[in-house]
Structures are given as structure tokens and as C-alpha cells.
């Protein structure tokens, strides 16, 4: 999966959990928390939905790496690349 | 199976607890004696900010760190008691220079930054009333609270002003001044705002707190009820007696402690214990700009050598999800006492804490209205895991039943469920609901304050939380009023009816769930569900907005057409009771 496809998938999951993000300009390197005030429950749902969407397991200690759009895409790319190998 | 008690060895303490014997402490306790322990204003009276800041700044603790603020990047910034006195003096002078009077309400809408703490304590010095709003609120809860409280001043940040305040400002005629904390070098808010730092540097650093009546209003907190608008809970300067006593006896604060209360000052815990109690005790308190993050939190506990920690069950459950291995990588040996508040702490979490921290978490119970901790598991007392603990010395708690005609009857037999009542008054008891004397009086029968929480008391006097007597939702420790959520959902053109409840949740305790019936012409689909959620989240903020929306054609109602939330609750639990879509008007809670 290339980065563009991953980004599309992340945005799909994000707008499911944080529907007000739909149509908004998303700052890729600013955390979702700072942009949308998401709370820890939203964030947990976001990570769990990403796991399903991409069929991956994210260890809890890595959760903070999924805090922004850039962070999510980079993290998932490395995870999916490792999975293919 | 594990024993349900954690027995405390009453010897070999690293630091001997302030309360060593519960029964003895109760017997010898008096609020007057606590009051005498405090300084009082040189010219007479009692002012929270004097006890929290000036008396330390005037004495031996002048160079002791009062506030250690951890910025987003993780860097620590220290504010000694002396420095805090100078800054809060400046804020008080700034309010004076703006023509703000004692009794006027000063609101703060901010993330945890030093300016928040300066504004809080400076407001108290000026004898204005401090009210803090949760920074994750959406524009609607912010507008409602500023309007109800007739806020004259709002201190906020550039980002929050732009996103949430600018659009509602013209609807708030009482709001005279907006003071904005900007990033260095940028233009804050615009010409209709005042720059926080420029304002403070333009006024004098000396300020003498004028005589303050202990009964003068000091703090305003908004809390949610089952019906109508949020309630403005008013506390007075005398509340500091409660903050101080509980800081000593429950949080066991000693002069060399490093104390961390993780609650945001947007909620009562973050003010009573995230600002006032630790400073009155003269200790160093930690404030972290960042939100929950397991490794950051363990890192802070370790690096700052936190000795006493006050946190919440949701955070503990999140830490539990990360597992013991993560915790094991940190040196948490500095921690002496762990405490929690916000919702019942399950036995499982208490045992997890024993395993990971080497100490149990001590649950505490109190409410916005009570102002300070009322029931607690004390450091020197055996912990009954899952229990709220026993009443604070000076506090008399009872289990009661309400009877027809407004009378109450105490329940003497152990283990019987009833409503928790507290004998009024105590120093930090609320003195009013803002502009709603009738609602205030409804909370009292004789000299008992009725809490609305259902509890049972065991044979040994430990209290156990059973549930709320009303429909208020407790999500991640925050009280959410269903009506505030329902009103915003009703604004959506597709919504015919709505009922909002708390759905049990493993991590948050409960999450807000809305049951919605649609107007004719609207179809149930995923796009509409997302649209409704987006609408609610934009208006209310994600903390208050429903996490889940269920559509159903008919909502259970009384004959008079009122939606019955407890049937929605029952339906959520899968009870057959909910199959009846109509029922008689429910009676008030009565003696069973």
C-alpha cells in the first residue's frame, strides 16, 4: 500500500470517529487533539478502528505516534512494509 | 480469590502520615482548630490566595518551588512562591486597572499554562470570583456558562479565542474584557482583546489583599443537573479551611512533597486540588500542559519524583491497558500515596496498583457542591478495594431514604442502599446555586445536604457507591447533563425526539449515548448519523457530545409525553422493562 492510499484510509477512519473533521483543512503535522479537541476515548476508538481498517496490531506504547495525520501515515507505512517482508 | 481488604502496616513509614488513627482523628477534630492553623489576613478575614501564596512568599518558603509547569515539549519551568506572589499581585492590579470590582466574575478558558494559575490566584486576591471553563468545551457550553455567570472578564489563549470565543462574543453583553495569552511575537486575538503579558507588565508588582470576609464568594463552578441549564455552584473563601484540612489528612501532604493532581482546572478537582490545596500546604505541585499519555505520565512520576498523586479512574484504566511491562521500565519508587476521584474505583484497579506501584490507589468521594473531599480511604487506614472509604473527620455522613412529603428517614441497618446525606454545614460547602435559591434549598432537608448519590454503608462504616439517583452522566469523571446534549441535538433539522443516557464503558465508566427519532422525510443512514455527531461535537465539544447515536422510531415516554431516560437505560442493558413504550408518571424516589 502506498502512502497516498494509507492517507486516504486514515482520513476515512478519522472522519468516522471525528465527523466534524470532514471538509476541514487538516494540518498534517498538528495533533488531532490540538485541532479537534478529541479526548482519550475518541483517540482510543481511532486507533482501534485503524487496526481494523488496516488489519494491523498497534502496541499500546506506540499509540502516541498516531496522534497526527503525518504521524499515522508514517507509522502505518512502516508497519505495513514490515508486514509484507 | 483475593481478600477484599488491603491491611496497612502501621509502622515503618517513610513519612509518618498526618492521620495515624482514624477514630482518634475523628474524635479530636474541629474545623475551628484547622482555621487557627491558617494565617488569616493581617488586617482580618480570610482569603484563599493569601493562604495559598502570600503567607509562604512572606516566610521561609519564599524560594520553594510552588508550581513546576511542564510544557508540551517536556521542559520544566519553576515558579517559586515568591515569583507566584509577584505575578498574582500583577494580575490583581491589572483587574483593578480595568475597573473590575470585587464580586465580579473572571472566567478562564485555557489549557494548563502558567497564566491560568496566575489568573486564578490574582482574581482571588482582588476578591473577584474565579470561574474556569474546560478548554475542550465547544462554543455552546462556553456561551451558556459565560452568560449564566455574567462573566466580565475572560482570560483565554489566542487559539481558543479564534476557534471558540470570537463567534459568540457579541451575544455576551456583560463580557467587557477578553485578555488573550498569545504566542510571543504574534498578534493575539485582534484589537478588541488585551494582551495578557503586556497588561501585566504595565501594572505594579505590589498588592495588598484587602480585608476579605470568609463568606465572600470566591469560586464559581458549573455542574450539570438532570434538568435545565447547568448550575453555577458558588464557593466562598472559607472553603480554604476544607482544602487545607483534606490536603493534610487525605492527601497527607508534607512540606517536602511533590504533588501531582492530573485533573484539569476546568473541573472542580483541578481547582480545589490542582491549585488551592497543594499551595496552601506549601508543597511543590506539578502541572502538565499535555493530555494523557502513558509513557509521558510514567516519565513525569519518575523524573519529577512525585510523592503524592491524585488522578482519576479513567486514566488508571488507560494505564492498565498499557500493561505492567511499560510501568516496569520506570522507577516509581518515589511515590508514597496514590489517590483517585471522579467515579468509583473498581477493586481490580486497586489490586493492579498494588502490583505496579507497590501501593493501593486510595479512592475519594466528593462533589462540586461539597467543595472538598468528604469520604476517603486514608493512608493509615485499611483500604477496602472498591469502597469510597470513610467520612473525613469533621464530616458526618448518613444513608437516608426520602419519604413522601419531603421528609427523610435515616437508614441504620448496614448494607442497605439509600441516598448519601451530609450534615451541613462544613467550611467548603457551596453557599448557593447562582440565581437559583429554590434549587439550592431543594438540596437540603433540615440540616442534611442530600447528594443525589446512592450508596450503602457496611458494618465497619465504609461507604460503597451504588449509582446516581438522577439521570446525570458520569463520563471519564466529568458530570454531563443529558438536557444540555438533548437541546443541541434537537436543533438539528432531522431530529424529532431525543433522549440521552450514559452507556456503560470499560474505560470511561460511561459514554454519552443519544437515542434519536427522526422527523418524517428523513431516512436512517450512516451519513445522517455522522452529520448529527459532527453537529453535536462542533457545538458542545467532543467531551460532552454523544459518542454514539442510535435511531429508533419511538422513544419511551410518560403519558404526558416526557421521555423516560431510565427506560432507555434499561433498554441499553437489554431489560424487558423497556418493551413498554408508555407508563405512568414515575413517582419521586420513595422509601422502598
Short mmCIF file of C-alpha atoms in Angstrom, two decimals, chain B residues 161-381:
data_model
loop_
_atom_site.label_atom_id
_atom_site.label_comp_id
_atom_site.label_asym_id
_atom_site.label_seq_id
_atom_site.Cartn_x
_atom_site.Cartn_y
_atom_site.Cartn_z
CA UNK B 161 -10.28 32.79 21.21
CA UNK B 162 -10.15 32.36 17.48
CA UNK B 163 -11.83 28.94 17.48
CA UNK B 164 -14.50 29.30 20.14
CA UNK B 165 -14.95 32.76 21.59
CA UNK B 166 -14.88 35.20 18.70
CA UNK B 167 -18.08 33.79 17.19
CA UNK B 168 -20.09 34.06 20.42
CA UNK B 169 -18.67 37.27 21.82
CA UNK B 170 -21.37 39.61 20.53
CA UNK B 171 -24.01 37.51 22.31
CA UNK B 172 -22.35 38.26 25.66
CA UNK B 173 -23.06 41.90 26.57
CA UNK B 174 -21.67 41.54 30.10
CA UNK B 175 -18.28 40.41 28.85
CA UNK B 176 -16.24 43.63 28.96
CA UNK B 177 -12.68 42.42 28.56
CA UNK B 178 -11.04 39.48 26.85
CA UNK B 179 -7.44 39.02 27.91
CA UNK B 180 -5.50 36.84 25.49
CA UNK B 181 -2.32 34.89 26.01
CA UNK B 182 -0.60 34.95 22.63
CA UNK B 183 2.45 33.24 21.34
CA UNK B 184 5.40 35.55 21.64
CA UNK B 185 5.67 37.80 18.65
CA UNK B 186 2.24 37.21 17.17
CA UNK B 187 -0.76 39.49 17.39
CA UNK B 188 -3.21 37.98 19.81
CA UNK B 189 -6.98 37.99 19.16
CA UNK B 190 -7.08 41.44 17.49
CA UNK B 191 -7.81 44.95 18.64
CA UNK B 192 -10.85 44.02 20.75
CA UNK B 193 -8.67 41.96 23.08
CA UNK B 194 -5.96 42.76 25.61
CA UNK B 195 -2.56 41.11 25.57
CA UNK B 196 -2.04 39.23 28.85
CA UNK B 197 1.67 39.84 29.22
CA UNK B 198 1.59 43.44 28.06
CA UNK B 199 -1.19 44.11 30.57
CA UNK B 200 0.71 42.53 33.45
CA UNK B 201 3.92 44.37 32.70
CA UNK B 202 2.03 47.69 32.68
CA UNK B 203 0.95 47.43 36.32
CA UNK B 204 2.64 47.42 39.71
CA UNK B 205 4.09 44.33 41.35
CA UNK B 206 2.96 45.29 44.86
CA UNK B 207 -0.53 44.47 46.00
CA UNK B 208 -2.09 44.16 49.44
CA UNK B 209 -5.09 41.90 49.67
CA UNK B 210 -7.95 44.00 51.04
CA UNK B 211 -9.93 42.68 54.03
CA UNK B 212 -11.85 39.62 52.87
CA UNK B 213 -14.91 38.25 54.60
CA UNK B 214 -14.59 34.44 54.80
CA UNK B 215 -18.14 34.34 53.44
CA UNK B 216 -17.27 36.40 50.33
CA UNK B 217 -17.81 34.47 47.11
CA UNK B 218 -14.51 33.17 45.70
CA UNK B 219 -15.13 30.38 43.21
CA UNK B 220 -17.82 29.56 40.71
CA UNK B 221 -18.05 26.09 39.20
CA UNK B 222 -20.65 24.91 36.75
CA UNK B 223 -22.04 21.46 37.18
CA UNK B 224 -24.73 19.56 35.36
CA UNK B 225 -28.11 18.52 36.62
CA UNK B 226 -30.81 16.31 35.16
CA UNK B 227 -32.96 19.23 34.16
CA UNK B 228 -32.42 22.60 32.58
CA UNK B 229 -29.29 24.70 32.40
CA UNK B 230 -26.02 23.98 34.19
CA UNK B 231 -25.95 25.02 37.82
CA UNK B 232 -23.50 27.67 38.97
CA UNK B 233 -22.07 26.39 42.24
CA UNK B 234 -20.80 29.20 44.47
CA UNK B 235 -17.99 28.68 47.00
CA UNK B 236 -16.59 31.21 49.46
CA UNK B 237 -13.11 32.00 50.77
CA UNK B 238 -13.77 29.92 53.92
CA UNK B 239 -13.64 26.85 51.65
CA UNK B 240 -9.86 27.04 52.03
CA UNK B 241 -10.31 25.53 55.50
CA UNK B 242 -11.67 22.40 53.82
CA UNK B 243 -8.98 22.39 51.14
CA UNK B 244 -6.28 22.66 53.76
CA UNK B 245 -7.70 20.00 56.11
CA UNK B 246 -8.24 17.44 53.35
CA UNK B 247 -4.85 18.22 51.82
CA UNK B 248 -3.32 17.32 55.16
CA UNK B 249 -5.43 14.37 56.20
CA UNK B 250 -6.46 12.71 52.93
CA UNK B 251 -3.66 13.65 50.54
CA UNK B 252 -1.28 13.54 53.50
CA UNK B 253 0.72 16.49 52.21
CA UNK B 254 4.02 17.15 53.94
CA UNK B 255 6.32 20.15 53.31
CA UNK B 256 8.75 18.27 51.04
CA UNK B 257 6.14 16.60 48.89
CA UNK B 258 5.91 16.88 45.15
CA UNK B 259 2.23 16.62 44.39
CA UNK B 260 0.58 16.00 41.05
CA UNK B 261 -3.15 16.33 40.51
CA UNK B 262 -3.87 15.32 36.93
CA UNK B 263 -7.34 16.93 36.81
CA UNK B 264 -7.80 19.96 34.58
CA UNK B 265 -8.74 23.20 36.39
CA UNK B 266 -11.78 23.29 34.10
CA UNK B 267 -13.31 20.93 36.67
CA UNK B 268 -13.65 21.37 40.39
CA UNK B 269 -10.90 18.86 41.26
CA UNK B 270 -8.42 20.80 39.17
CA UNK B 271 -9.13 23.94 41.21
CA UNK B 272 -9.57 22.57 44.74
CA UNK B 273 -6.67 20.11 44.42
CA UNK B 274 -4.89 21.20 41.24
CA UNK B 275 -4.36 24.75 42.55
CA UNK B 276 -5.52 25.52 46.07
CA UNK B 277 -4.86 22.58 48.42
CA UNK B 278 -1.22 21.90 47.42
CA UNK B 279 -0.29 25.58 47.54
CA UNK B 280 -1.96 26.11 50.90
CA UNK B 281 0.11 23.15 52.11
CA UNK B 282 3.21 24.89 50.73
CA UNK B 283 4.34 21.96 48.59
CA UNK B 284 5.56 21.81 45.00
CA UNK B 285 2.79 20.99 42.57
CA UNK B 286 3.19 19.69 39.05
CA UNK B 287 1.07 20.96 36.16
CA UNK B 288 1.45 19.30 32.79
CA UNK B 289 0.38 21.09 29.63
CA UNK B 290 -0.08 17.82 27.76
CA UNK B 291 -3.03 15.45 27.99
CA UNK B 292 -2.90 11.78 28.95
CA UNK B 293 -0.05 9.76 27.51
CA UNK B 294 1.00 6.64 29.41
CA UNK B 295 4.76 6.88 28.91
CA UNK B 296 4.83 10.62 29.47
CA UNK B 297 2.93 10.14 32.72
CA UNK B 298 5.17 7.38 34.00
CA UNK B 299 8.13 9.52 32.94
CA UNK B 300 6.80 12.50 34.88
CA UNK B 301 6.16 10.45 38.00
CA UNK B 302 9.72 9.17 37.80
CA UNK B 303 11.65 12.30 36.74
CA UNK B 304 9.81 14.74 38.98
CA UNK B 305 9.97 12.32 41.92
CA UNK B 306 6.26 12.76 42.53
CA UNK B 307 5.42 11.62 46.06
CA UNK B 308 1.64 12.07 46.17
CA UNK B 309 -0.54 11.57 43.14
CA UNK B 310 -4.22 12.43 42.66
CA UNK B 311 -5.69 11.04 39.48
CA UNK B 312 -8.86 9.51 38.03
CA UNK B 313 -10.18 6.01 37.29
CA UNK B 314 -10.30 6.59 33.53
CA UNK B 315 -6.60 7.40 33.50
CA UNK B 316 -5.87 4.38 35.66
CA UNK B 317 -7.82 2.11 33.34
CA UNK B 318 -5.92 3.51 30.36
CA UNK B 319 -2.65 2.82 32.17
CA UNK B 320 -3.85 -0.71 32.89
CA UNK B 321 -4.40 -1.23 29.16
CA UNK B 322 -0.74 -0.41 28.57
CA UNK B 323 0.17 -3.22 30.88
CA UNK B 324 2.63 -3.75 33.67
CA UNK B 325 5.65 -4.09 31.41
CA UNK B 326 5.55 -0.43 30.42
CA UNK B 327 5.26 0.62 34.06
CA UNK B 328 8.15 -1.66 34.93
CA UNK B 329 10.54 0.39 32.84
CA UNK B 330 10.18 3.37 35.19
CA UNK B 331 11.42 3.97 38.71
CA UNK B 332 8.23 4.80 40.56
CA UNK B 333 9.68 4.30 44.00
CA UNK B 334 9.28 7.97 44.91
CA UNK B 335 5.52 7.59 45.07
CA UNK B 336 4.22 7.35 48.59
CA UNK B 337 0.49 7.83 48.20
CA UNK B 338 -1.85 7.33 45.25
CA UNK B 339 -5.35 8.75 45.32
CA UNK B 340 -8.21 8.92 42.87
CA UNK B 341 -11.51 10.71 42.34
CA UNK B 342 -14.22 11.04 39.74
CA UNK B 343 -16.11 7.79 39.77
CA UNK B 344 -15.98 4.55 41.72
CA UNK B 345 -12.63 2.87 41.51
CA UNK B 346 -13.09 -0.83 40.93
CA UNK B 347 -11.34 -3.36 43.09
CA UNK B 348 -9.41 -4.62 40.06
CA UNK B 349 -7.74 -1.22 39.64
CA UNK B 350 -6.79 -1.12 43.31
CA UNK B 351 -5.08 -4.51 43.04
CA UNK B 352 -3.37 -3.56 39.80
CA UNK B 353 -1.96 -0.53 41.57
CA UNK B 354 -0.59 -2.65 44.41
CA UNK B 355 1.19 -4.78 41.83
CA UNK B 356 2.56 -1.95 39.70
CA UNK B 357 3.20 0.85 42.22
CA UNK B 358 3.59 -1.19 45.36
CA UNK B 359 0.72 0.81 46.90
CA UNK B 360 -3.03 0.66 46.55
CA UNK B 361 -4.90 3.57 45.00
CA UNK B 362 -6.99 5.33 47.62
CA UNK B 363 -10.38 6.29 46.30
CA UNK B 364 -12.01 9.51 47.45
CA UNK B 365 -15.52 10.85 47.04
CA UNK B 366 -16.83 14.38 46.84
CA UNK B 367 -18.82 16.65 44.54
CA UNK B 368 -18.65 20.14 43.09
CA UNK B 369 -21.17 21.14 45.75
CA UNK B 370 -19.13 19.77 48.66
CA UNK B 371 -16.04 21.75 47.59
CA UNK B 372 -13.57 19.33 49.12
CA UNK B 373 -13.14 15.61 49.81
CA UNK B 374 -15.88 14.22 52.05
CA UNK B 375 -15.25 10.47 52.08
CA UNK B 376 -11.90 8.80 51.59
CA UNK B 377 -9.62 5.85 52.02
CA UNK B 378 -6.92 7.26 54.28
CA UNK B 379 -3.22 6.43 54.06
CA UNK B 380 -3.13 4.87 57.53
CA UNK B 381 -6.44 3.04 57.21
#
